[in-house]
Amino acid sequence: MSAILAPAPAPSAPPSAPRRRTRVLALPEARWALAATAAFLLGLALDLAGLPPAVYGGLYAVAYVCGGWEPALEGLRALREKTLDVDLLMIVAALGAAAIGQVLDGALLIVIFATSGALEALATARTADSVRGLLDLAPATATRLTAHGEESVPAAELAVGDVLLVRPGERIGADGTVLDGTSEADQASITGEPLPVVKRPGDEVFAGTLNGTGALRVRVDRDPADSVIARIVTLVEEASRTKAPTQLFIERIEQRYAVGVVAATLAVFAVPLAFGAGLTDALLRAMTFMIVASPCAVVLATMPPLLSAIANAGRHGVLVKSAVAMERLGEVDSAALDKTGTLTEGAPEVTAVTPLPATGLDADALLVLAAAAEHPSEHPLARAIVAAARARGLRLAPAEDFTAIPGRGVEALVGGHRVSVGRGEGEGGTVVRVRRDGEAVGTLTLTDRLRADAPQATAALTALTGAAPVLLTGDSAHAAARVAEATGITDVRAGLLPEDKVTAVRQEQQAGRRVLFVGDGVNDAPALAAAHAGVALGHAGSDLALETADAVVVRDELTAVPALVRLSRRARRLVTQNLVLAGVFITGLVLWDLLGHLPLPLGVAGHEGSTVLVGLNGLRLLRESAWRTGEVQPTRR
Ligand code: ADP
Ligand code: MG
């Protein structure tokens, strides 16, 4: 054993997370924009130096081609599918400007346009980077221990039940449980927690997290494809492919708007001409109009803030499943919380085993009966009962014909007897009643610790929604009251079945509120789906809850929920800010052009400037600050 756990001389994986960020010049858009800018500046210099037009004109032409060929092709392709691309309007405007002798102005438009396109591509790439950065964390190989010794195998080929050797400083290859050894793990890549967490036998470890100074023997518990890190990556990738309702709305009107711009441009050209204006003047004004009226900034207003917020949350151990979900989370104005596994740690312990005297069973016999029936269940109470039986060295008989009734309990055939374990009334914690062939044979009492940050999280949710959250639990009124008191909750509904939780949520919503439901269990899934926004808690949460929720908190902290609501609200504020900014610029520049005289270069600068500003504004949420401010202080038991 000690030989296995001796630190390896050289860790086989790099000790720090590989952070790959797309370089600006790796993007073709950026290279073309740079070429266009260089040609333009050189042309301008020669123009000012008084060289013949053929020389600088040629350079301007190069700027047109470098900056414009790609969007022009894109636009033409779109046109063949009978859609009008706003980018095409820009190209037409630039060519129009050139046609009336404003070659310099047209080139300037192309150059700024290409630059803003490159910035946009950079923004998208950086968002994708933060997802790919996560993938890079999972090590390519792992050291598997077999009867013959150690072997190095691709991490993707690990199977449940394999035993791994994780050396000091190595990245852990799979989700699993520590069998031997003590170390600390840096789990920041998954949970965002900046402090290393101590790992001892029995503790959970995650693929992609960094082992500290000790060596560990780890049993693989999850298939590599289902590891938490793999699920994070899939979810964030899927999320970036969805579109927020605001964005869908904008895209629907964008088409008609673009056609409107073209029609209005023709009018702006034709009307002054009819009243005797000069051809060049009328053309120039129309070109300027077409540029400043184009909705480039509006199109960029929505997705960057929402996607940046999703990427930000993902890096901090909170998976938001779509842009829609990100938008909805910020809309909630009331909260409902589940108790077991949500306000409490979900790791209860059996504190009393009480057989009924008349049955002749002793405590061990009662416990082993209950544990055998509970063995197949994923419920936290079930795990606690099985763990208690194991701790006493009891051997469990196999259970057959197992059924779980969410929110009530379980039933199974154990040694020829029909055994059920389920809801009971009693004091001192959560009480479950054990029946054998229909006859009550005793009770087990379980107590679960309140999450350390439950009072803080409840207070934060109260501050955010203006009212204390409602507690919805399947447990008895007695157990619920203790938790409610400790967290400052006053509205408690106990003894609820899964469908009762849904009814409670629906009632709130019918009263005109938008409910945020936070839960973890199978019995919470219907309520998660019914709520305006649903957040599932914990990597320990049941798969069904994770599937149904809009967001999943992987870092094991309840305060991440109010932090997420705050982040979503900030994203929504940025969207609004962007839309207002875009609207003000478009309206202002259009009016200036129609009523006064807006010089073409100024129109170009104003239009493209506002587009770039909106794009960059949205990316502000990529930075980490959202989780540092507010009440979320990473704490560890
Ligand atoms: P909560 O809503 O607080 O998360 P659940 O709805 O999961 O709680 O459970 C409600 C009650 O149903 C529990 O307090 C327990 O009495 C009973 N129960 C549910 N599942 C089980 C189980 N596997 N074994 C025993 N009792 C259970
Ligand atoms: Mg629960």
XYZ file of C-alpha atoms and ligand atoms in Angstrom:
665
model
C 0.000 0.000 0.000
C 2.618 2.512 1.038
C 4.496 1.691 -2.127
C 1.468 2.639 -4.174
C 0.916 5.845 -2.290
C 4.514 7.021 -2.474
C 4.699 10.270 -4.433
C 5.830 9.762 -7.978
C 9.107 11.428 -8.865
C 7.665 13.317 -11.800
C 3.966 14.083 -12.187
C 2.854 12.952 -15.605
C 0.528 15.909 -16.136
C 1.289 19.619 -16.075
C 0.493 21.045 -12.652
C -1.489 24.035 -13.840
C -4.588 24.299 -15.950
C -3.835 24.752 -19.633
C -5.457 28.052 -20.506
C -5.817 28.448 -24.220
C -7.117 31.758 -25.449
C -7.734 32.453 -29.081
C -5.156 34.927 -30.333
C -6.580 37.824 -32.264
C -4.526 37.086 -35.353
C -5.616 33.459 -35.388
C -8.985 34.699 -36.637
C -9.228 35.152 -40.418
C -11.636 38.062 -39.862
C -8.952 39.848 -37.873
C -6.257 39.227 -40.480
C -8.416 40.624 -43.280
C -9.414 43.607 -41.140
C -5.765 44.297 -40.396
C -4.842 44.094 -44.096
C -7.689 46.468 -44.953
C -6.604 48.918 -42.248
C -2.967 48.816 -43.367
C -3.874 49.427 -47.016
C -6.210 52.227 -45.995
C -3.653 54.001 -43.773
C -0.903 53.706 -46.363
C -3.258 55.052 -49.013
C -4.239 57.925 -46.746
C -0.582 58.793 -46.102
C 0.242 58.830 -49.825
C -2.972 60.776 -50.490
C -1.917 63.442 -47.980
C 1.625 63.427 -49.365
C 0.180 64.494 -52.687
C 0.945 61.407 -54.735
C -1.094 60.759 -57.871
C -4.615 59.329 -57.403
C -3.699 56.139 -59.241
C -1.317 55.245 -56.389
C -3.467 55.912 -53.318
C -6.658 54.985 -55.154
C -5.154 51.568 -55.770
C -4.445 51.159 -52.071
C -7.997 52.201 -51.173
C -9.215 49.587 -53.633
C -7.111 46.995 -51.819
C -8.774 48.097 -48.549
C -12.214 47.621 -50.145
C -11.390 44.132 -51.309
C -9.674 42.948 -48.110
C -12.355 44.287 -45.829
C -15.378 43.664 -47.997
C -15.076 40.453 -49.996
C -16.248 38.151 -47.220
C -19.336 40.070 -46.046
C -20.192 40.754 -49.700
C -20.153 37.044 -50.548
C -22.146 36.266 -47.390
C -24.674 38.939 -48.266
C -25.081 37.699 -51.818
C -25.535 34.146 -50.578
C -28.241 35.365 -48.190
C -29.865 37.308 -50.997
C -30.148 34.151 -53.086
C -32.148 32.705 -50.205
C -34.287 35.834 -50.361
C -33.085 37.307 -47.094
C -31.531 40.724 -46.804
C -28.354 40.780 -44.767
C -27.611 44.085 -43.011
C -23.917 43.575 -43.795
C -24.739 43.776 -47.473
C -26.212 47.248 -46.924
C -22.830 48.356 -45.587
C -21.021 47.055 -48.659
C -23.518 48.675 -51.024
C -23.161 51.963 -49.132
C -19.373 51.832 -49.400
C -19.510 51.081 -53.134
C -22.098 53.823 -53.544
C -19.811 56.282 -51.806
C -16.983 55.264 -54.131
C -19.248 55.686 -57.142
C -19.891 59.319 -56.325
C -16.236 60.023 -55.801
C -16.117 59.616 -52.013
C -13.558 56.819 -52.283
C -11.884 57.718 -49.002
C -15.158 57.730 -47.042
C -16.199 54.403 -48.501
C -12.836 52.874 -47.627
C -13.128 54.204 -44.093
C -16.542 52.581 -43.775
C -15.170 49.252 -44.980
C -12.205 49.412 -42.615
C -14.260 50.192 -39.491
C -16.864 47.677 -40.568
C -14.251 44.949 -40.972
C -12.753 45.856 -37.604
C -16.063 45.602 -35.805
C -16.659 42.260 -37.542
C -13.284 41.052 -36.262
C -14.162 42.172 -32.730
C -17.413 40.288 -32.938
C -15.598 37.150 -34.078
C -13.150 37.593 -31.225
C -15.995 37.863 -28.734
C -17.561 34.650 -30.003
C -14.199 32.883 -29.959
C -13.465 33.972 -26.398
C -16.828 32.702 -25.209
C -16.120 29.394 -26.921
C -12.639 29.382 -25.341
C -14.036 29.438 -21.868
C -15.996 26.307 -22.714
C -13.110 24.582 -24.432
C -10.851 25.546 -21.541
C -12.997 23.272 -19.430
C -12.578 20.366 -21.821
C -8.822 20.765 -21.849
C -8.861 20.183 -18.122
C -9.731 16.542 -18.376
C -6.421 14.674 -18.639
C -5.869 12.503 -21.693
C -4.515 9.525 -19.779
C -4.893 7.996 -16.346
C -2.966 5.393 -14.374
C -5.079 2.297 -13.815
C -4.189 -0.223 -11.140
C -4.710 -3.848 -12.066
C -3.760 -7.168 -10.599
C -0.516 -6.959 -12.579
C 0.417 -3.436 -11.557
C 0.007 -0.011 -13.095
C -0.954 0.760 -16.667
C -1.433 4.031 -18.444
C -4.759 4.140 -20.306
C -6.682 6.821 -22.213
C -9.009 8.543 -19.734
C -11.927 8.125 -22.143
C -11.621 4.331 -21.882
C -11.995 4.164 -18.099
C -14.942 2.167 -16.846
C -16.975 2.282 -13.667
C -15.218 0.216 -11.017
C -11.671 0.797 -12.319
C -9.181 1.816 -9.660
C -6.862 4.696 -10.460
C -3.651 5.909 -8.976
C -3.580 9.696 -8.857
C -0.146 11.071 -8.127
C 0.593 14.397 -6.457
C 0.040 17.287 -8.804
C -1.824 15.179 -11.339
C -5.225 15.954 -12.756
C -7.800 13.419 -11.708
C -8.963 11.289 -14.631
C -12.538 10.444 -13.663
C -15.339 11.124 -11.202
C -14.947 8.702 -8.344
C -14.448 7.977 -4.683
C -11.189 8.043 -2.748
C -10.256 4.567 -1.513
C -6.868 5.320 0.032
C -4.702 8.310 0.739
C -5.222 11.870 1.845
C -4.676 14.950 -0.221
C -6.266 18.232 -1.170
C -7.946 18.829 -4.497
C -8.154 22.130 -6.305
C -11.707 21.944 -7.658
C -11.867 25.496 -8.994
C -12.299 24.202 -12.539
C -15.631 22.645 -11.624
C -17.034 24.394 -8.599
C -15.243 27.726 -8.832
C -14.082 27.289 -5.240
C -10.709 28.935 -4.970
C -9.580 26.970 -1.913
C -8.363 23.375 -2.119
C -10.661 20.842 -0.497
C -9.337 18.044 1.717
C -9.901 14.554 0.290
C -9.965 11.462 2.456
C -11.147 7.913 1.862
C -14.855 7.990 1.074
C -14.788 11.512 -0.389
C -15.900 12.273 -3.924
C -13.414 13.539 -6.487
C -14.059 14.944 -9.945
C -12.453 14.497 -13.332
C -10.410 17.489 -14.342
C -9.709 18.703 -10.818
C -6.143 18.993 -9.631
C -4.725 16.692 -6.977
C -2.556 18.332 -4.322
C 0.421 16.952 -2.440
C -0.831 13.474 -1.553
C -1.269 10.375 -3.682
C -4.753 8.879 -3.941
C -6.279 5.611 -4.950
C -9.604 6.399 -6.590
C -12.441 4.125 -7.656
C -14.136 5.297 -10.860
C -17.855 5.902 -10.206
C -18.960 7.507 -13.428
C -18.391 6.777 -17.060
C -16.043 9.446 -18.511
C -18.811 10.644 -20.824
C -21.093 11.317 -17.824
C -18.544 13.027 -15.641
C -19.531 16.360 -14.178
C -17.002 18.146 -16.357
C -18.293 16.427 -19.503
C -21.845 17.417 -18.588
C -20.786 21.017 -17.953
C -19.195 21.203 -21.370
C -22.203 19.703 -23.144
C -24.627 21.978 -21.345
C -22.676 25.154 -21.967
C -22.176 24.195 -25.604
C -25.867 23.508 -26.045
C -26.726 26.731 -24.266
C -24.687 28.797 -26.685
C -26.633 27.301 -29.567
C -29.991 28.424 -28.199
C -31.409 31.867 -28.718
C -33.084 34.095 -26.200
C -36.667 35.238 -26.892
C -35.516 38.825 -27.204
C -33.022 37.752 -29.854
C -35.629 35.739 -31.770
C -37.918 38.736 -31.741
C -35.154 41.002 -33.004
C -34.267 38.580 -35.788
C -37.875 38.373 -36.848
C -38.158 42.117 -37.293
C -34.618 42.582 -38.609
C -35.592 41.355 -42.072
C -38.519 43.673 -42.446
C -36.512 46.486 -40.945
C -33.693 45.967 -43.456
C -36.145 46.050 -46.355
C -37.621 49.208 -44.816
C -34.175 50.774 -44.700
C -33.669 50.097 -48.398
C -37.070 51.571 -49.264
C -36.450 54.621 -47.088
C -33.001 55.053 -48.634
C -34.584 55.216 -52.086
C -37.009 57.849 -50.789
C -34.230 59.865 -49.159
C -32.520 59.822 -52.546
C -35.513 60.471 -54.774
C -37.442 63.108 -52.843
C -34.717 65.808 -52.639
C -33.858 65.045 -56.259
C -37.445 65.756 -57.242
C -37.222 69.077 -55.442
C -34.170 70.062 -57.419
C -31.292 68.924 -55.229
C -28.011 67.938 -56.913
C -27.463 64.283 -57.781
C -24.252 63.890 -55.763
C -25.753 65.587 -52.714
C -28.854 63.431 -52.793
C -26.804 60.260 -53.260
C -24.464 61.137 -50.434
C -27.313 61.814 -48.040
C -29.015 58.569 -49.040
C -25.810 56.559 -48.535
C -25.278 58.102 -45.127
C -28.887 57.343 -44.252
C -28.557 53.717 -45.246
C -25.499 53.303 -43.061
C -26.774 54.985 -39.924
C -30.248 53.456 -40.111
C -28.915 49.883 -40.284
C -29.628 47.871 -37.122
C -26.137 46.381 -36.662
C -25.976 47.433 -33.013
C -29.471 46.126 -32.278
C -28.540 42.710 -33.634
C -25.522 42.598 -31.322
C -27.416 43.802 -28.259
C -28.819 40.579 -26.829
C -26.709 37.485 -27.217
C -23.260 38.625 -26.052
C -24.448 39.619 -22.544
C -26.458 36.402 -22.102
C -23.745 34.138 -23.494
C -21.065 35.871 -21.452
C -23.192 35.382 -18.362
C -23.639 31.682 -19.200
C -19.895 31.248 -19.690
C -19.217 33.126 -16.476
C -21.657 30.993 -14.501
C -20.192 27.828 -16.050
C -16.735 28.746 -14.876
C -18.121 29.150 -11.382
C -19.795 25.799 -11.180
C -23.280 26.832 -12.233
C -24.653 25.454 -15.487
C -27.320 27.481 -17.181
C -28.893 25.451 -19.930
C -29.889 28.093 -22.444
C -30.045 31.766 -23.194
C -33.789 31.496 -22.551
C -33.080 30.169 -19.070
C -30.536 32.909 -18.453
C -33.153 35.505 -19.344
C -35.865 33.917 -17.184
C -33.755 33.546 -14.054
C -33.555 37.286 -13.708
C -37.313 37.707 -14.064
C -38.284 35.853 -10.891
C -39.930 37.770 -8.089
C -40.593 35.017 -5.584
C -38.802 31.873 -4.477
C -39.836 28.427 -3.256
C -37.329 26.013 -1.752
C -37.285 22.302 -1.143
C -35.968 21.184 2.227
C -34.100 17.886 2.101
C -30.921 18.245 0.055
C -31.644 21.885 -0.689
C -31.739 23.784 2.594
C -30.123 20.818 4.299
C -26.968 19.088 3.193
C -28.850 16.048 1.985
C -26.501 13.790 3.910
C -28.675 12.711 6.824
C -27.542 10.340 9.529
C -29.594 7.731 11.328
C -29.825 8.925 14.928
C -32.326 6.469 16.363
C -33.551 2.963 15.509
C -36.732 2.144 17.394
C -38.307 -1.290 16.897
C -41.830 -1.796 18.233
C -41.507 -4.107 21.250
C -44.360 -6.392 20.205
C -42.579 -7.473 17.020
C -39.636 -9.072 18.744
C -37.159 -7.403 16.361
C -34.022 -5.858 17.806
C -32.520 -2.602 16.480
C -30.092 -4.354 14.138
C -32.795 -6.551 12.671
C -34.991 -3.527 12.017
C -32.132 -1.578 10.470
C -31.063 -4.418 8.205
C -34.635 -4.892 7.020
C -35.009 -1.204 6.156
C -31.541 -0.991 4.589
C -32.169 -4.011 2.357
C -35.357 -2.425 1.024
C -33.705 0.984 0.573
C -30.573 -0.330 -1.093
C -31.662 0.334 -4.715
C -32.947 3.855 -3.928
C -31.027 7.047 -4.772
C -32.802 9.080 -2.064
C -30.548 10.707 0.583
C -32.552 9.000 3.352
C -32.019 5.645 1.667
C -28.294 6.206 1.414
C -28.162 7.151 5.084
C -30.030 4.025 6.156
C -27.802 1.768 4.060
C -24.707 3.533 5.410
C -25.911 3.054 9.005
C -26.408 -0.663 8.439
C -22.974 -1.005 6.873
C -21.401 0.963 9.729
C -22.737 -1.660 12.115
C -21.265 -4.380 9.963
C -24.659 -5.753 8.954
C -25.063 -7.815 5.807
C -27.946 -6.876 3.556
C -30.209 -9.430 1.926
C -30.867 -8.672 -1.759
C -34.070 -6.777 -2.492
C -36.410 -7.808 -5.284
C -39.338 -6.142 -6.941
C -38.266 -2.687 -5.795
C -40.491 0.360 -6.269
C -39.958 3.945 -5.162
C -42.861 6.291 -4.679
C -41.393 9.810 -4.892
C -42.217 11.873 -1.823
C -43.505 8.820 0.078
C -40.949 6.048 0.345
C -39.948 2.660 -1.023
C -41.217 -0.866 -1.124
C -39.424 -4.139 -1.905
C -39.441 -7.873 -1.353
C -36.779 -8.828 1.213
C -36.334 -12.451 2.190
C -39.892 -13.235 1.133
C -41.405 -10.356 3.096
C -42.929 -7.233 1.616
C -41.041 -4.424 3.328
C -41.921 -0.757 3.012
C -40.085 2.249 4.387
C -41.745 5.629 4.240
C -43.140 8.730 5.802
C -43.716 8.783 9.512
C -44.588 11.310 12.151
C -42.334 11.945 15.096
C -40.030 14.322 16.858
C -36.317 14.993 16.774
C -35.795 14.872 13.011
C -37.120 13.075 9.980
C -38.926 9.917 10.984
C -39.544 6.991 8.649
C -41.773 4.065 9.433
C -40.854 0.493 8.540
C -43.550 -2.049 7.722
C -43.242 -5.775 7.157
C -46.082 -7.447 5.311
C -48.273 -4.461 6.080
C -47.564 -4.461 9.793
C -45.656 -1.547 11.405
C -42.448 -2.904 12.953
C -40.647 0.264 14.013
C -39.278 3.665 13.091
C -35.939 5.178 12.177
C -35.080 8.771 13.000
C -32.715 10.659 10.732
C -31.245 14.098 11.149
C -29.768 16.180 8.443
C -27.565 19.191 8.994
C -28.646 22.555 7.703
C -26.337 23.810 4.961
C -23.907 26.286 6.491
C -24.940 28.943 4.008
C -28.707 28.284 4.096
C -29.595 31.302 6.300
C -27.409 33.562 4.166
C -28.894 32.260 0.914
C -32.457 32.623 2.220
C -31.720 36.186 3.309
C -30.243 37.005 -0.095
C -33.277 35.557 -1.890
C -35.550 37.558 0.412
C -33.651 40.712 -0.479
C -33.833 39.930 -4.198
C -37.515 39.049 -4.371
C -38.857 41.277 -1.610
C -40.394 38.376 0.314
C -39.090 35.396 2.256
C -39.032 32.155 0.225
C -41.686 29.507 0.742
C -40.599 26.108 2.048
C -42.144 23.169 0.172
C -41.261 19.784 1.608
C -42.389 16.203 1.606
C -41.154 15.790 5.152
C -43.298 16.136 8.280
C -44.375 19.509 9.664
C -42.198 18.949 12.662
C -38.944 18.494 10.748
C -39.866 21.337 8.386
C -40.499 23.789 11.222
C -37.001 23.321 12.625
C -35.405 24.180 9.297
C -37.779 27.097 8.688
C -36.952 28.596 12.056
C -33.211 28.376 11.462
C -33.462 30.118 8.091
C -36.057 32.795 8.809
C -38.722 31.199 6.613
C -42.294 31.658 7.792
C -44.392 30.167 5.007
C -44.013 26.390 5.393
C -45.952 23.683 3.574
C -45.073 20.196 4.788
C -46.124 16.681 3.891
C -46.332 17.518 0.190
C -46.305 14.972 -2.576
C -44.542 15.896 -5.837
C -47.844 17.034 -7.376
C -48.603 19.148 -4.293
C -45.359 21.014 -4.850
C -46.521 21.732 -8.394
C -49.887 22.970 -7.098
C -48.147 25.268 -4.628
C -45.954 26.705 -7.379
C -48.956 27.124 -9.716
C -50.920 28.934 -7.016
C -48.113 31.445 -6.577
C -47.932 31.958 -10.333
C -51.681 32.437 -10.605
C -51.318 35.186 -8.022
C -49.166 36.894 -10.644
C -45.758 35.986 -9.302
C -42.864 34.470 -11.184
C -41.585 31.675 -9.048
C -38.029 30.446 -8.788
C -38.061 26.858 -7.544
C -34.936 25.352 -6.057
C -34.797 21.609 -5.444
C -32.711 18.512 -5.773
C -34.773 15.370 -5.797
C -36.810 13.245 -8.174
C -39.845 14.537 -6.269
C -38.861 18.104 -7.178
C -38.713 17.573 -10.937
C -42.382 18.414 -11.651
C -42.158 21.637 -9.613
C -38.880 22.544 -11.324
C -40.664 22.235 -14.642
C -43.758 24.163 -13.521
C -41.865 27.122 -12.057
C -40.937 30.198 -14.063
C -37.323 29.186 -13.497
C -36.019 26.010 -11.858
C -32.611 25.501 -10.289
C -31.398 22.037 -9.300
C -28.867 21.744 -6.597
C -25.686 19.794 -6.342
C -23.737 17.245 -8.284
C -25.482 14.881 -5.907
C -28.852 15.944 -7.269
C -30.925 13.300 -9.000
C -30.569 13.034 -12.762
C -34.224 13.807 -13.295
C -33.935 17.092 -11.385
C -30.825 17.993 -13.395
C -32.628 17.241 -16.652
C -35.668 19.318 -15.800
C -34.048 22.380 -14.272
C -33.104 25.526 -16.174
C -29.853 25.678 -14.270
C -27.779 23.299 -12.177
C -25.598 24.399 -9.296
C -22.598 22.070 -9.285
C -20.629 23.941 -6.670
C -22.120 22.730 -3.461
C -23.416 26.067 -2.246
C -26.911 27.407 -1.884
C -25.693 31.017 -2.077
C -24.882 30.337 -5.725
C -28.655 30.544 -6.357
C -29.110 34.219 -5.377
C -25.779 34.958 -7.091
C -27.164 33.421 -10.270
C -30.325 35.519 -10.082
C -28.169 38.594 -9.645
C -25.984 37.631 -12.604
C -29.035 37.110 -14.782
C -30.415 40.482 -13.752
C -27.133 42.110 -14.683
C -27.218 40.390 -18.062
C -30.762 41.612 -18.638
C -29.783 45.128 -17.622
C -26.936 45.020 -20.138
C -29.353 43.892 -22.860
C -31.647 46.813 -22.092
C -28.708 49.201 -21.926
C -27.512 47.941 -25.297
C -30.915 48.263 -26.923
C -31.304 51.809 -25.619
C -27.787 52.720 -26.713
C -28.371 51.270 -30.178
C -31.745 52.993 -30.457
C -30.409 56.377 -29.384
C -27.534 56.219 -31.854
C -29.687 55.110 -34.766
C -32.427 57.663 -34.100
C -29.951 60.484 -33.440
C -27.874 59.847 -36.546
C -30.919 59.321 -38.781
C -32.482 62.591 -37.638
C -29.192 64.391 -38.060
C -28.886 63.101 -41.602
C -32.484 63.904 -42.551
C -32.809 67.269 -40.878
C -29.278 68.586 -40.961
C -26.118 67.630 -42.719
C -24.365 64.576 -41.359
C -20.935 64.147 -42.984
C -20.473 60.593 -44.259
C -17.310 59.789 -42.196
C -19.060 60.965 -39.047
C -22.072 58.804 -39.851
C -19.789 55.820 -40.396
C -17.889 56.451 -37.164
C -21.102 56.922 -35.169
C -22.751 53.814 -36.556
C -19.799 51.463 -36.332
C -18.670 52.992 -33.052
C -22.009 52.259 -31.417
C -21.951 48.709 -32.807
C -18.518 48.041 -31.331
C -19.547 49.659 -28.049
C -22.619 47.439 -27.778
C -20.578 44.329 -28.575
C -17.936 45.118 -25.979
C -20.532 46.090 -23.384
C -22.021 42.612 -23.607
C -18.673 40.953 -23.032
C -18.260 42.668 -19.675
C -20.001 39.739 -18.043
C -17.249 37.346 -19.138
C -15.157 38.651 -16.295
C -15.435 37.085 -12.899
C -16.638 40.040 -10.849
C -20.247 38.877 -10.708
C -19.449 36.182 -8.148
C -17.012 38.163 -6.090
C -19.380 40.976 -5.275
C -22.537 40.249 -3.346
C -22.790 37.733 -0.595
C -21.169 34.793 -2.290
C -18.104 34.103 -0.269
C -16.727 30.655 -0.931
C -16.899 28.817 2.347
C -15.977 25.284 3.092
C -16.986 23.007 5.868
P -38.202 16.868 0.452
O -39.399 17.355 -0.250
O -37.989 17.584 1.760
O -36.971 16.874 -0.386
P -38.958 14.112 -0.085
O -40.200 14.506 -0.801
O -37.844 13.578 -0.883
O -38.454 15.324 0.855
O -39.385 13.067 0.980
C -40.508 13.337 1.743
C -40.691 12.293 2.790
O -41.039 11.068 2.171
C -39.445 12.032 3.588
O -39.319 12.899 4.674
C -39.673 10.593 4.011
O -40.500 10.553 5.136
C -40.418 9.989 2.846
N -39.516 9.316 1.911
C -39.220 9.664 0.661
N -38.348 8.806 0.098
C -38.046 7.898 1.044
C -37.197 6.759 1.103
N -36.448 6.364 0.075
N -37.158 6.064 2.252
C -37.898 6.435 3.300
N -38.714 7.505 3.303
C -38.801 8.227 2.209
Mg -35.249 17.171 -1.766
